[in-house]
DNA sequence: CGTGCTGTTGAGGACGATCAATGACGGTGG
DNA sequence: CCACCGTCATTGATCGTCCTCAACAGCACG
């Protein structure tokens, strides 16, 4: 992977590179074509909508730094968080198709963020020309679906303690996968509640339990997992739904 | 659409044709190549696992007749239903990637079913050769993800009555989209419960309420919606998440 | 005529929501 | 420098939706 990093990529595209790599996209020349069409946007402040409710979707957004979430505000005023995004993740693949429902769903920066955008026409062209780009976006979509399925069982099957634990596990795992190895989960209790389908108050109580269990540190308001294993145990966490199993080698074998 | 139907397709592939069509795949010649590699399998009995827990995934499965569901059995013994499938739907696109997690998730026939299978090597080849095949499977995956997102809000945001109603609405809508216009939903209360994340008992009580409201007929054990509109009202149903907005024309414009 | 599956009914109880306040922190402006 | 505000976190009390357990009824099946 390191082999793919070039000085020219130092603009902050490494996360995207890593992501494409994990999706089995390892051809350097093809990569270049896609990377060249990315335009950067830095310094997006916390709380801002990266992909707004209103704007017409003409470009794809890739998160390059920070944390974001895909959410929807219900008529009741409740907020439902569908997904958290980390550097390298595509934030609005769904918009490529559902320009309409745009009105209600948006992507919000949960910390300061940097993003890259790719005009649809460039993406289209890349997909047309390079089969692996098409595969990469497909796989990215599959991964999101896999996370959604797990989210569904999380919400329907697990009680609050396990549910929150599972959510935390997932964040830790995904962060580690992109090289962030700390136990800190840069989210608020509110955000976790909106993702878990629990009230903030209850999440707070769960947090206290997790602290008593020695899983979370008392370092408020920062959420920090100090006992990784115990957490995974509580959550009954099985990371397979997150990991693309050596897809690339498989593709190669089958298709070339 | 009718224009695409040929005598040779009378083998039962119309549902697949319709599906591909709705995914913007309208090139007859390219279609042929894919359709030719489908092998049929009829007369699968109710209750059987179409895509089993154990078998190594070497082929893609398309439902051609009947109703099926994607489910997983938890350690607790509970069953979580992730998706319902109707004729034309791809049942195991996820397996194309996650051969591993196969162990726990399976696709079950909820009525008598017919399926078609496409060997991975044929699918790979079709994807390689025809860009629109790649797009079709990508879009199919996006649609599944969209349904999953809606399922997530359904489970976390809506109380039992609305939740069940919403689920029923979705089934009606999807069935109508493939030409089945009756108010009958060919599922059991148990299946709906497992999809809604409710106990069967509670679903049953909700059903009684829906009957009192004149939405469901008393025709047990068949579930039949007699007041479509009232149901959509209760569920606050917005079908946009199900409909691919004129994708095909869009693709054409942008890419050709 | 049992056996199994789906659907139905009742009673009790639990998990988590809601309402109402309060505390801690950081930024802003007087 | 302090008063003020907004956001996030915390606590207690009450309440409701939905679950669990336990039975039973209808129906199709062999």
Coordinates of C-alpha atoms (C1' of nucleotides) in Angstrom, one line a residue:
Chain A
X1 CA 0.0 0.0 0.0
X2 CA 2.8 2.3 0.9
X3 CA 4.0 1.8 -2.6
X4 CA 1.1 3.7 -3.9
X5 CA 1.7 6.8 -1.9
X6 CA 3.4 9.4 -3.9
X7 CA 4.6 12.8 -3.1
X8 CA 1.9 14.2 -5.3
X9 CA -0.7 12.6 -3.2
X10 CA 0.4 14.5 -0.2
X11 CA -2.5 16.9 -0.8
X12 CA -4.4 14.8 1.6
X13 CA -5.7 12.0 -0.7
X14 CA -4.1 9.2 1.2
X15 CA -7.4 8.2 2.9
X16 CA -9.0 7.8 -0.5
X17 CA -6.1 5.8 -1.8
X18 CA -6.3 3.5 1.2
X19 CA -10.0 3.1 0.7
X20 CA -9.7 2.3 -3.0
X21 CA -7.0 -0.1 -2.1
X22 CA -9.1 -1.9 0.4
X23 CA -11.7 -2.2 -2.3
X24 CA -9.3 -4.1 -4.5
X25 CA -8.4 -1.2 -6.6
X26 CA -4.7 -1.4 -7.0
X27 CA -3.9 -0.3 -10.5
X28 CA -1.8 2.8 -10.2
X29 CA -2.5 4.2 -13.6
X30 CA -6.2 3.9 -13.4
X31 CA -6.0 5.4 -9.9
X32 CA -4.3 8.5 -11.2
X33 CA -7.1 9.3 -13.6
X34 CA -9.6 9.3 -10.8
X35 CA -7.5 11.1 -8.3
X36 CA -6.7 13.9 -10.7
X37 CA -10.4 14.8 -10.8
X38 CA -10.7 15.2 -7.1
X39 CA -11.0 18.7 -5.8
X40 CA -10.2 19.4 -2.2
X41 CA -12.0 21.4 0.4
X42 CA -10.5 21.8 3.8
X43 CA -11.5 23.4 7.0
X44 CA -15.1 22.5 7.2
X45 CA -16.2 23.4 10.7
X46 CA -17.9 21.1 13.1
X47 CA -21.7 21.0 12.8
X48 CA -21.8 22.0 9.2
X49 CA -23.7 20.0 6.6
X50 CA -21.1 18.7 4.1
X51 CA -23.8 17.4 1.8
X52 CA -26.7 19.7 2.4
X53 CA -30.4 18.9 2.3
X54 CA -31.1 21.3 -0.6
X55 CA -28.2 21.3 -3.0
X56 CA -28.5 19.6 -6.3
X57 CA -26.1 16.6 -6.3
X58 CA -23.7 17.1 -9.1
X59 CA -20.7 15.6 -7.4
X60 CA -19.6 12.7 -5.2
X61 CA -18.2 13.5 -1.8
X62 CA -15.3 11.7 -0.2
X63 CA -14.4 12.4 3.4
X64 CA -10.6 12.9 3.7
X65 CA -10.3 14.0 7.3
X66 CA -12.5 14.2 10.3
X67 CA -15.7 12.3 11.1
X68 CA -19.1 12.8 9.6
X69 CA -22.5 11.1 9.6
X70 CA -25.4 10.5 7.3
X71 CA -28.6 11.4 9.0
X72 CA -32.2 12.3 8.5
X73 CA -34.5 14.5 10.5
X74 CA -37.9 13.0 11.0
X75 CA -41.1 15.0 11.1
X76 CA -41.2 14.3 14.8
X77 CA -38.0 16.2 15.1
X78 CA -36.0 13.1 16.0
X79 CA -32.8 12.5 14.2
X80 CA -31.8 9.2 12.8
X81 CA -28.2 8.6 12.1
X82 CA -27.7 6.0 9.3
X83 CA -24.0 5.9 9.1
X84 CA -20.8 7.3 10.4
X85 CA -18.1 8.2 8.0
X86 CA -14.3 8.2 8.4
X87 CA -11.5 9.3 6.2
X88 CA -11.7 7.6 2.8
X89 CA -15.4 6.8 3.0
X90 CA -17.7 7.9 0.2
X91 CA -20.4 10.0 1.8
X92 CA -23.2 10.2 -0.7
X93 CA -23.0 7.3 -3.2
X94 CA -26.8 7.0 -2.7
X95 CA -27.3 10.5 -4.1
X96 CA -25.8 9.3 -7.4
X97 CA -29.2 7.7 -7.8
X98 CA -31.6 9.4 -5.4
X99 CA -31.2 13.0 -6.2
X100 CA -34.8 13.4 -5.0
X101 CA -35.0 12.2 -1.5
X102 CA -32.1 14.6 -1.0
X103 CA -34.4 16.9 0.7
X104 CA -34.4 15.0 4.0
X105 CA -31.1 13.3 4.3
X106 CA -27.8 15.1 4.8
X107 CA -24.2 14.5 5.7
X108 CA -22.9 16.4 8.7
X109 CA -19.4 17.1 9.9
X110 CA -19.1 15.8 13.5
X111 CA -15.7 17.2 13.8
X112 CA -13.7 19.6 11.6
X113 CA -13.5 17.9 8.2
X114 CA -11.8 18.0 4.9
X115 CA -13.5 16.5 1.9
X116 CA -12.8 15.8 -1.7
X117 CA -15.4 16.0 -4.5
X118 CA -15.6 14.4 -7.8
X119 CA -17.9 15.7 -10.5
X120 CA -20.4 13.2 -11.6
X121 CA -19.2 13.5 -15.2
X122 CA -15.7 12.6 -14.1
X123 CA -16.9 9.7 -12.1
X124 CA -19.0 8.6 -14.9
X125 CA -16.1 8.7 -17.2
X126 CA -13.9 6.8 -14.8
X127 CA -16.5 4.2 -14.4
X128 CA -16.9 3.9 -18.1
X129 CA -13.2 3.6 -18.7
X130 CA -12.0 1.6 -15.9
X131 CA -13.8 -1.5 -14.8
X132 CA -12.2 -1.4 -11.4
X133 CA -13.7 1.9 -10.6
X134 CA -17.1 0.5 -11.2
X135 CA -16.2 -2.4 -8.9
X136 CA -14.8 -0.2 -6.2
X137 CA -18.0 1.9 -5.9
X138 CA -20.1 -1.3 -6.0
X139 CA -18.1 -2.8 -3.2
X140 CA -18.2 0.4 -1.2
X141 CA -22.0 0.2 -1.5
X142 CA -22.0 -3.4 -0.5
X143 CA -20.0 -2.6 2.5
X144 CA -22.4 0.1 3.5
X145 CA -25.3 -2.3 3.1
X146 CA -23.5 -4.8 5.3
X147 CA -23.1 -2.2 8.0
X148 CA -26.7 -1.3 7.7
X149 CA -27.7 -5.0 8.1
X150 CA -25.7 -5.2 11.2
X151 CA -27.2 -2.0 12.4
X152 CA -30.6 -3.5 12.0
X153 CA -29.8 -6.5 14.1
X154 CA -28.2 -4.3 16.6
X155 CA -31.3 -2.2 17.0
X156 CA -33.8 -5.0 17.0
X157 CA -32.0 -7.7 18.8
X158 CA -29.7 -6.2 21.4
X159 CA -30.6 -4.4 24.6
X160 CA -29.2 -1.0 25.3
X161 CA -25.9 -2.0 26.9
X162 CA -24.9 -4.4 24.2
X163 CA -26.2 -2.1 21.5
X164 CA -24.1 0.8 22.6
X165 CA -21.1 -1.4 23.0
X166 CA -21.5 -2.8 19.6
X167 CA -21.7 0.6 18.1
X168 CA -18.5 1.6 19.9
X169 CA -16.8 -1.6 18.8
X170 CA -17.7 -0.8 15.2
X171 CA -16.2 2.7 15.4
X172 CA -13.0 1.5 17.0
X173 CA -12.7 -1.2 14.4
X174 CA -13.2 1.1 11.5
X175 CA -10.8 3.6 12.9
X176 CA -8.2 1.1 13.4
X177 CA -8.6 -0.1 9.9
X178 CA -7.6 3.4 8.7
X179 CA -4.6 3.6 11.1
X180 CA -6.1 5.3 14.0
X181 CA -5.3 3.1 17.0
X182 CA -6.5 5.1 20.0
X183 CA -9.5 4.1 22.1
X184 CA -11.1 7.5 21.6
X185 CA -14.4 7.6 19.9
X186 CA -14.9 11.1 18.7
X187 CA -18.7 11.2 19.1
X188 CA -21.0 12.6 21.6
X189 CA -23.6 10.6 23.6
X190 CA -26.2 12.4 21.6
X191 CA -24.9 11.1 18.4
X192 CA -24.6 7.6 19.7
X193 CA -28.1 7.8 20.9
X194 CA -29.4 8.9 17.5
X195 CA -27.6 6.1 15.9
X196 CA -28.6 3.5 18.4
X197 CA -32.2 4.5 18.6
X198 CA -32.0 5.2 22.3
X199 CA -32.7 8.3 24.3
X200 CA -29.7 10.3 25.3
X201 CA -30.6 9.8 28.9
X202 CA -30.5 6.1 28.6
X203 CA -27.2 6.1 26.7
X204 CA -25.8 8.1 29.5
X205 CA -26.8 5.5 32.0
X206 CA -25.3 2.8 29.8
X207 CA -22.1 4.8 29.8
X208 CA -22.1 4.9 33.5
X209 CA -22.4 1.1 33.6
X210 CA -19.6 0.8 31.1
X211 CA -17.5 2.9 33.2
X212 CA -18.3 0.8 36.3
X213 CA -17.3 -2.2 34.2
X214 CA -14.0 -0.6 33.5
X215 CA -14.6 -0.4 29.8
X216 CA -14.9 3.3 29.4
X217 CA -12.6 5.8 31.1
X218 CA -14.1 8.5 33.2
X219 CA -12.5 11.1 31.0
X220 CA -15.6 13.2 30.2
X221 CA -16.7 14.4 27.9
X222 CA -14.3 12.4 25.7
X223 CA -15.4 8.9 25.1
X224 CA -12.5 6.6 25.5
X225 CA -12.5 2.8 25.5
X226 CA -9.9 1.5 27.9
X227 CA -10.8 -2.2 27.8
X228 CA -11.1 -3.2 24.2
X229 CA -11.6 -6.9 24.8
X230 CA -14.2 -6.6 27.5
X231 CA -16.2 -4.3 25.2
X232 CA -16.1 -6.8 22.3
X233 CA -17.2 -9.5 24.7
X234 CA -20.2 -7.5 26.0
X235 CA -21.1 -6.6 22.4
X236 CA -20.5 -10.0 21.1
X237 CA -18.7 -8.3 18.3
X238 CA -17.9 -10.2 15.2
X239 CA -16.0 -7.9 12.8
X240 CA -16.5 -10.0 9.7
X241 CA -19.3 -7.8 8.4
X242 CA -16.8 -5.0 8.2
X243 CA -13.9 -6.7 6.5
X244 CA -13.7 -7.2 2.8
X245 CA -12.1 -10.6 2.6
X246 CA -9.1 -10.5 0.2
X247 CA -11.4 -9.3 -2.5
X248 CA -8.7 -8.2 -4.7
X249 CA -6.9 -11.4 -5.1
X250 CA -10.3 -13.0 -5.7
X251 CA -11.1 -10.6 -8.5
X252 CA -7.8 -11.2 -10.1
X253 CA -8.1 -14.9 -10.0
X254 CA -11.6 -14.9 -11.4
X255 CA -11.3 -12.2 -14.0
X256 CA -7.9 -12.2 -15.3
Chain B
X1 CA -40.7 -3.2 -21.6
X2 CA -43.1 -5.6 -23.4
X3 CA -40.9 -5.1 -26.4
X4 CA -38.1 -7.0 -24.7
X5 CA -40.1 -10.1 -24.1
X6 CA -39.4 -12.8 -26.6
X7 CA -40.7 -16.2 -27.0
X8 CA -37.3 -17.6 -25.9
X9 CA -37.7 -15.8 -22.6
X10 CA -40.9 -17.6 -21.8
X11 CA -38.8 -20.0 -19.7
X12 CA -39.7 -17.7 -16.8
X13 CA -37.1 -15.1 -17.0
X14 CA -39.5 -12.2 -17.4
X15 CA -39.1 -11.1 -13.8
X16 CA -35.4 -10.8 -14.3
X17 CA -35.9 -8.9 -17.5
X18 CA -38.3 -6.5 -15.8
X19 CA -35.8 -6.0 -13.0
X20 CA -32.9 -5.3 -15.2
X21 CA -35.1 -2.9 -17.1
X22 CA -36.0 -1.0 -14.1
X23 CA -32.3 -0.7 -13.3
X24 CA -31.7 1.0 -16.6
X25 CA -30.5 -2.0 -18.5
X26 CA -32.3 -1.8 -21.8
X27 CA -29.8 -3.1 -24.3
X28 CA -31.3 -6.2 -25.8
X29 CA -28.0 -7.6 -27.1
X30 CA -26.2 -7.2 -23.9
X31 CA -29.2 -8.7 -22.1
X32 CA -29.1 -11.8 -24.1
X33 CA -25.6 -12.6 -23.1
X34 CA -26.5 -12.5 -19.4
X35 CA -29.8 -14.3 -19.8
X36 CA -28.3 -17.1 -21.7
X37 CA -26.1 -18.0 -18.7
X38 CA -29.1 -18.3 -16.3
X39 CA -30.0 -21.8 -15.3
X40 CA -33.4 -22.4 -14.0
X41 CA -34.6 -24.3 -11.0
X42 CA -38.3 -24.7 -10.3
X43 CA -40.5 -26.1 -7.7
X44 CA -38.6 -25.2 -4.6
X45 CA -40.9 -25.9 -1.7
X46 CA -41.9 -23.5 1.0
X47 CA -39.6 -23.4 3.9
X48 CA -36.5 -24.5 2.1
X49 CA -33.3 -22.5 2.1
X50 CA -32.7 -21.3 -1.4
X51 CA -29.2 -20.1 -0.5
X52 CA -28.1 -22.3 2.4
X53 CA -26.0 -21.5 5.3
X54 CA -23.3 -23.9 4.4
X55 CA -22.8 -24.0 0.7
X56 CA -19.9 -22.3 -1.0
X57 CA -21.2 -19.4 -3.0
X58 CA -20.2 -20.0 -6.6
X59 CA -23.2 -18.5 -8.2
X60 CA -25.6 -15.6 -8.0
X61 CA -29.3 -16.4 -7.3
X62 CA -32.2 -14.6 -8.8
X63 CA -35.7 -15.1 -7.6
X64 CA -38.0 -15.8 -10.5
X65 CA -41.3 -16.8 -8.8
X66 CA -42.5 -16.8 -5.2
X67 CA -41.4 -14.9 -2.2
X68 CA -38.2 -15.3 -0.2
X69 CA -36.4 -13.6 2.6
X70 CA -32.8 -13.0 3.7
X71 CA -32.5 -13.8 7.3
X72 CA -30.0 -14.6 10.1
X73 CA -30.5 -16.7 13.2
X74 CA -29.0 -15.2 16.3
X75 CA -27.4 -17.1 19.1
X76 CA -30.4 -16.3 21.2
X77 CA -32.4 -18.3 18.7
X78 CA -34.2 -15.2 17.5
X79 CA -34.5 -14.7 13.7
X80 CA -33.8 -11.4 12.1
X81 CA -35.2 -10.9 8.6
X82 CA -33.2 -8.4 6.6
X83 CA -35.1 -8.3 3.4
X84 CA -38.0 -9.8 1.5
X85 CA -37.4 -10.8 -2.1
X86 CA -39.9 -10.8 -4.9
X87 CA -39.6 -12.1 -8.5
X88 CA -36.7 -10.4 -10.3
X89 CA -34.7 -9.6 -7.1
X90 CA -31.2 -10.7 -6.7
X91 CA -31.0 -12.7 -3.5
X92 CA -27.4 -12.9 -2.6
X93 CA -25.4 -10.1 -4.1
X94 CA -23.7 -9.7 -0.8
X95 CA -22.3 -13.2 -1.1
X96 CA -20.4 -12.2 -4.1
X97 CA -18.1 -10.5 -1.5
X98 CA -18.8 -12.1 1.8
X99 CA -18.4 -15.8 1.2
X100 CA -17.4 -16.1 4.8
X101 CA -20.2 -14.8 6.9
X102 CA -22.3 -17.2 4.8
X103 CA -22.5 -19.5 7.7
X104 CA -25.1 -17.5 9.5
X105 CA -27.2 -15.8 6.8
X106 CA -29.4 -17.6 4.5
X107 CA -32.2 -17.0 2.0
X108 CA -35.4 -18.9 2.6
X109 CA -38.4 -19.6 0.4
X110 CA -41.5 -18.2 2.1
X111 CA -43.7 -19.7 -0.6
X112 CA -43.0 -22.2 -3.4
X113 CA -40.3 -20.6 -5.5
X114 CA -38.5 -20.7 -8.7
X115 CA -35.0 -19.4 -9.1
X116 CA -32.4 -18.7 -11.6
X117 CA -28.7 -19.0 -11.0
X118 CA -25.7 -17.4 -12.7
X119 CA -22.3 -18.8 -12.3
X120 CA -19.9 -16.2 -10.9
X121 CA -17.6 -16.7 -13.8
X122 CA -20.4 -15.8 -16.2
X123 CA -21.4 -12.9 -14.1
X124 CA -17.8 -11.7 -13.9
X125 CA -17.6 -12.0 -17.7
X126 CA -20.8 -10.1 -18.2
X127 CA -19.6 -7.4 -15.9
X128 CA -16.3 -7.2 -17.6
X129 CA -17.8 -7.0 -21.0
X130 CA -20.9 -4.9 -20.5
X131 CA -20.7 -1.8 -18.5
X132 CA -24.4 -1.8 -18.0
X133 CA -24.4 -5.1 -16.2
X134 CA -21.9 -3.6 -13.7
X135 CA -24.3 -0.7 -13.3
X136 CA -27.3 -2.8 -12.9
X137 CA -25.8 -4.8 -10.0
X138 CA -24.5 -1.7 -8.4
X139 CA -28.0 -0.1 -8.6
X140 CA -29.6 -3.2 -7.3
X141 CA -27.2 -3.0 -4.3
X142 CA -28.0 0.6 -3.8
X143 CA -31.7 -0.1 -3.8
X144 CA -31.2 -2.8 -1.2
X145 CA -29.2 -0.3 0.9
X146 CA -32.0 2.2 0.6
X147 CA -34.5 -0.3 1.8
X148 CA -32.2 -1.1 4.7
X149 CA -32.0 2.5 5.7
X150 CA -35.7 2.8 5.7
X151 CA -35.9 -0.4 7.7
X152 CA -33.6 1.2 10.2
X153 CA -35.8 4.2 10.7
X154 CA -38.8 2.0 10.8
X155 CA -37.5 0.0 13.7
X156 CA -36.0 2.8 15.7
X157 CA -38.5 5.6 15.1
X158 CA -41.9 4.2 14.6
X159 CA -44.1 2.5 17.2
X160 CA -45.6 -0.9 16.5
X161 CA -48.7 0.1 14.7
X162 CA -46.9 2.3 12.2
X163 CA -44.0 0.0 12.0
X164 CA -46.1 -3.0 10.8
X165 CA -48.1 -0.7 8.6
X166 CA -45.0 0.6 7.0
X167 CA -43.7 -2.9 6.4
X168 CA -47.0 -3.9 4.8
X169 CA -47.0 -0.8 2.6
X170 CA -43.6 -1.6 1.4
X171 CA -44.6 -5.1 0.4
X172 CA -47.7 -3.9 -1.4
X173 CA -45.7 -1.3 -3.2
X174 CA -43.0 -3.7 -4.3
X175 CA -45.5 -6.2 -5.5
X176 CA -47.4 -3.7 -7.4
X177 CA -44.2 -2.6 -9.1
X178 CA -43.8 -6.1 -10.5
X179 CA -47.4 -6.3 -11.6
X180 CA -49.1 -8.0 -8.7
X181 CA -51.9 -5.7 -7.8
X182 CA -53.8 -7.6 -5.1
X183 CA -53.9 -6.5 -1.5
X184 CA -52.7 -9.8 -0.3
X185 CA -49.3 -9.9 1.5
X186 CA -48.1 -13.5 1.3
X187 CA -46.4 -13.5 4.7
X188 CA -47.2 -14.8 8.1
X189 CA -47.4 -12.7 11.3
X190 CA -44.3 -14.5 12.4
X191 CA -42.3 -13.3 9.4
X192 CA -43.5 -9.8 9.8
X193 CA -42.6 -9.9 13.5
X194 CA -39.1 -11.1 12.7
X195 CA -38.7 -8.3 10.1
X196 CA -40.2 -5.6 12.3
X197 CA -38.3 -6.5 15.5
X198 CA -41.5 -7.1 17.4
X199 CA -42.9 -10.2 19.2
X200 CA -45.4 -12.2 17.3
X201 CA -47.9 -11.6 20.0
X202 CA -47.6 -7.9 19.7
X203 CA -47.8 -8.1 15.9
X204 CA -51.0 -10.1 16.3
X205 CA -52.5 -7.3 18.5
X206 CA -51.5 -4.7 16.0
X207 CA -53.2 -6.8 13.3
X208 CA -56.4 -6.7 15.4
X209 CA -56.2 -3.0 15.6
X210 CA -55.6 -2.7 11.9
X211 CA -58.7 -4.9 11.3
X212 CA -60.8 -2.7 13.6
X213 CA -59.5 0.3 11.6
X214 CA -60.8 -1.4 8.5
X215 CA -57.3 -1.7 6.9
X216 CA -57.0 -5.4 7.0
X217 CA -59.6 -7.9 6.2
X218 CA -60.6 -10.6 8.7
X219 CA -59.7 -13.3 6.2
X220 CA -57.4 -15.3 8.4
X221 CA -54.8 -16.5 8.1
X222 CA -54.3 -14.6 4.8
X223 CA -53.1 -11.1 5.3
X224 CA -55.1 -8.8 3.0
X225 CA -55.0 -5.1 2.9
X226 CA -58.4 -3.7 2.0
X227 CA -57.8 0.0 2.6
X228 CA -54.6 0.9 0.9
X229 CA -54.8 4.6 1.5
X230 CA -55.6 4.4 5.1
X231 CA -52.6 2.1 5.6
X232 CA -50.3 4.5 3.9
X233 CA -51.6 7.3 6.0
X234 CA -51.0 5.4 9.2
X235 CA -47.5 4.4 8.1
X236 CA -46.8 7.8 6.8
X237 CA -45.5 6.0 3.8
X238 CA -43.3 7.8 1.3
X239 CA -42.4 5.4 -1.5
X240 CA -39.5 7.4 -2.9
X241 CA -36.9 5.2 -1.2
X242 CA -38.1 2.4 -3.4
X243 CA -38.2 4.0 -6.7
X244 CA -35.3 4.4 -9.0
X245 CA -36.0 7.8 -10.5
X246 CA -35.7 7.6 -14.3
X247 CA -32.2 6.4 -13.8
X248 CA -31.8 5.1 -17.3
X249 CA -32.4 8.3 -19.1
X250 CA -30.0 10.0 -16.7
X251 CA -27.3 7.5 -17.4
X252 CA -27.8 7.9 -21.1
X253 CA -27.6 11.7 -20.9
X254 CA -24.5 11.7 -18.7
X255 CA -22.5 9.0 -20.3
X256 CA -23.3 8.9 -23.9
Chain C
dC1 C1' -56.2 -38.8 15.4
dG2 C1' -52.1 -37.0 17.0
dT3 C1' -48.6 -33.6 15.6
dG4 C1' -47.0 -29.2 14.1
dC5 C1' -47.6 -24.6 12.6
dT6 C1' -50.1 -20.3 12.8
dG7 C1' -52.9 -17.4 15.2
dT8 C1' -55.3 -15.7 19.7
dT9 C1' -56.0 -14.3 24.6
dG10 C1' -54.7 -12.9 29.4
dA11 C1' -51.7 -11.4 33.2
dG12 C1' -47.5 -9.6 35.0
dG13 C1' -43.2 -7.4 34.4
dA14 C1' -39.1 -5.0 32.4
dC15 C1' -36.7 -2.0 29.6
dG16 C1' -36.3 2.2 28.2
dA17 C1' -38.9 6.8 27.2
dT18 C1' -40.4 11.1 28.9
dC19 C1' -40.5 15.1 31.9
dA20 C1' -38.1 18.2 34.7
dA21 C1' -33.8 20.1 36.6
dT22 C1' -29.2 20.7 37.5
dG23 C1' -24.1 20.7 36.7
dA24 C1' -19.8 21.4 34.0
dC25 C1' -17.5 23.5 30.3
dG26 C1' -16.3 26.8 26.6
dG27 C1' -17.1 30.7 24.0
dT28 C1' -19.0 35.5 23.5
dG29 C1' -19.7 40.1 24.6
dG30 C1' -20.4 43.7 27.9
Chain D
dC1 C1' -13.4 40.0 34.6
dC2 C1' -17.7 38.4 34.9
dA3 C1' -22.4 37.6 33.2
dC4 C1' -24.6 35.1 29.7
dC5 C1' -25.5 31.6 26.6
dG6 C1' -25.3 27.1 24.2
dT7 C1' -24.0 22.4 24.3
dC8 C1' -23.2 18.2 26.5
dA9 C1' -23.6 15.4 30.4
dT10 C1' -26.1 13.8 34.6
dT11 C1' -29.8 12.7 38.0
dG12 C1' -34.4 11.3 39.8
dA13 C1' -39.3 10.1 39.3
dT14 C1' -42.9 8.4 36.6
dC15 C1' -45.0 6.1 32.9
dG16 C1' -46.0 3.3 28.8
dT17 C1' -45.0 0.2 25.1
dC18 C1' -43.9 -4.0 24.3
dC19 C1' -42.0 -8.5 26.0
dT20 C1' -42.4 -12.9 28.4
dC21 C1' -44.8 -16.7 30.1
dA22 C1' -48.5 -19.8 29.8
dA23 C1' -52.4 -21.6 27.5
dC24 C1' -55.6 -22.7 24.0
dA25 C1' -58.1 -22.7 19.3
dG26 C1' -58.1 -23.6 14.3
dC27 C1' -56.2 -25.9 10.5
dA28 C1' -53.4 -28.9 7.5
dC29 C1' -50.5 -32.7 7.5
dG30 C1' -49.3 -37.4 7.6

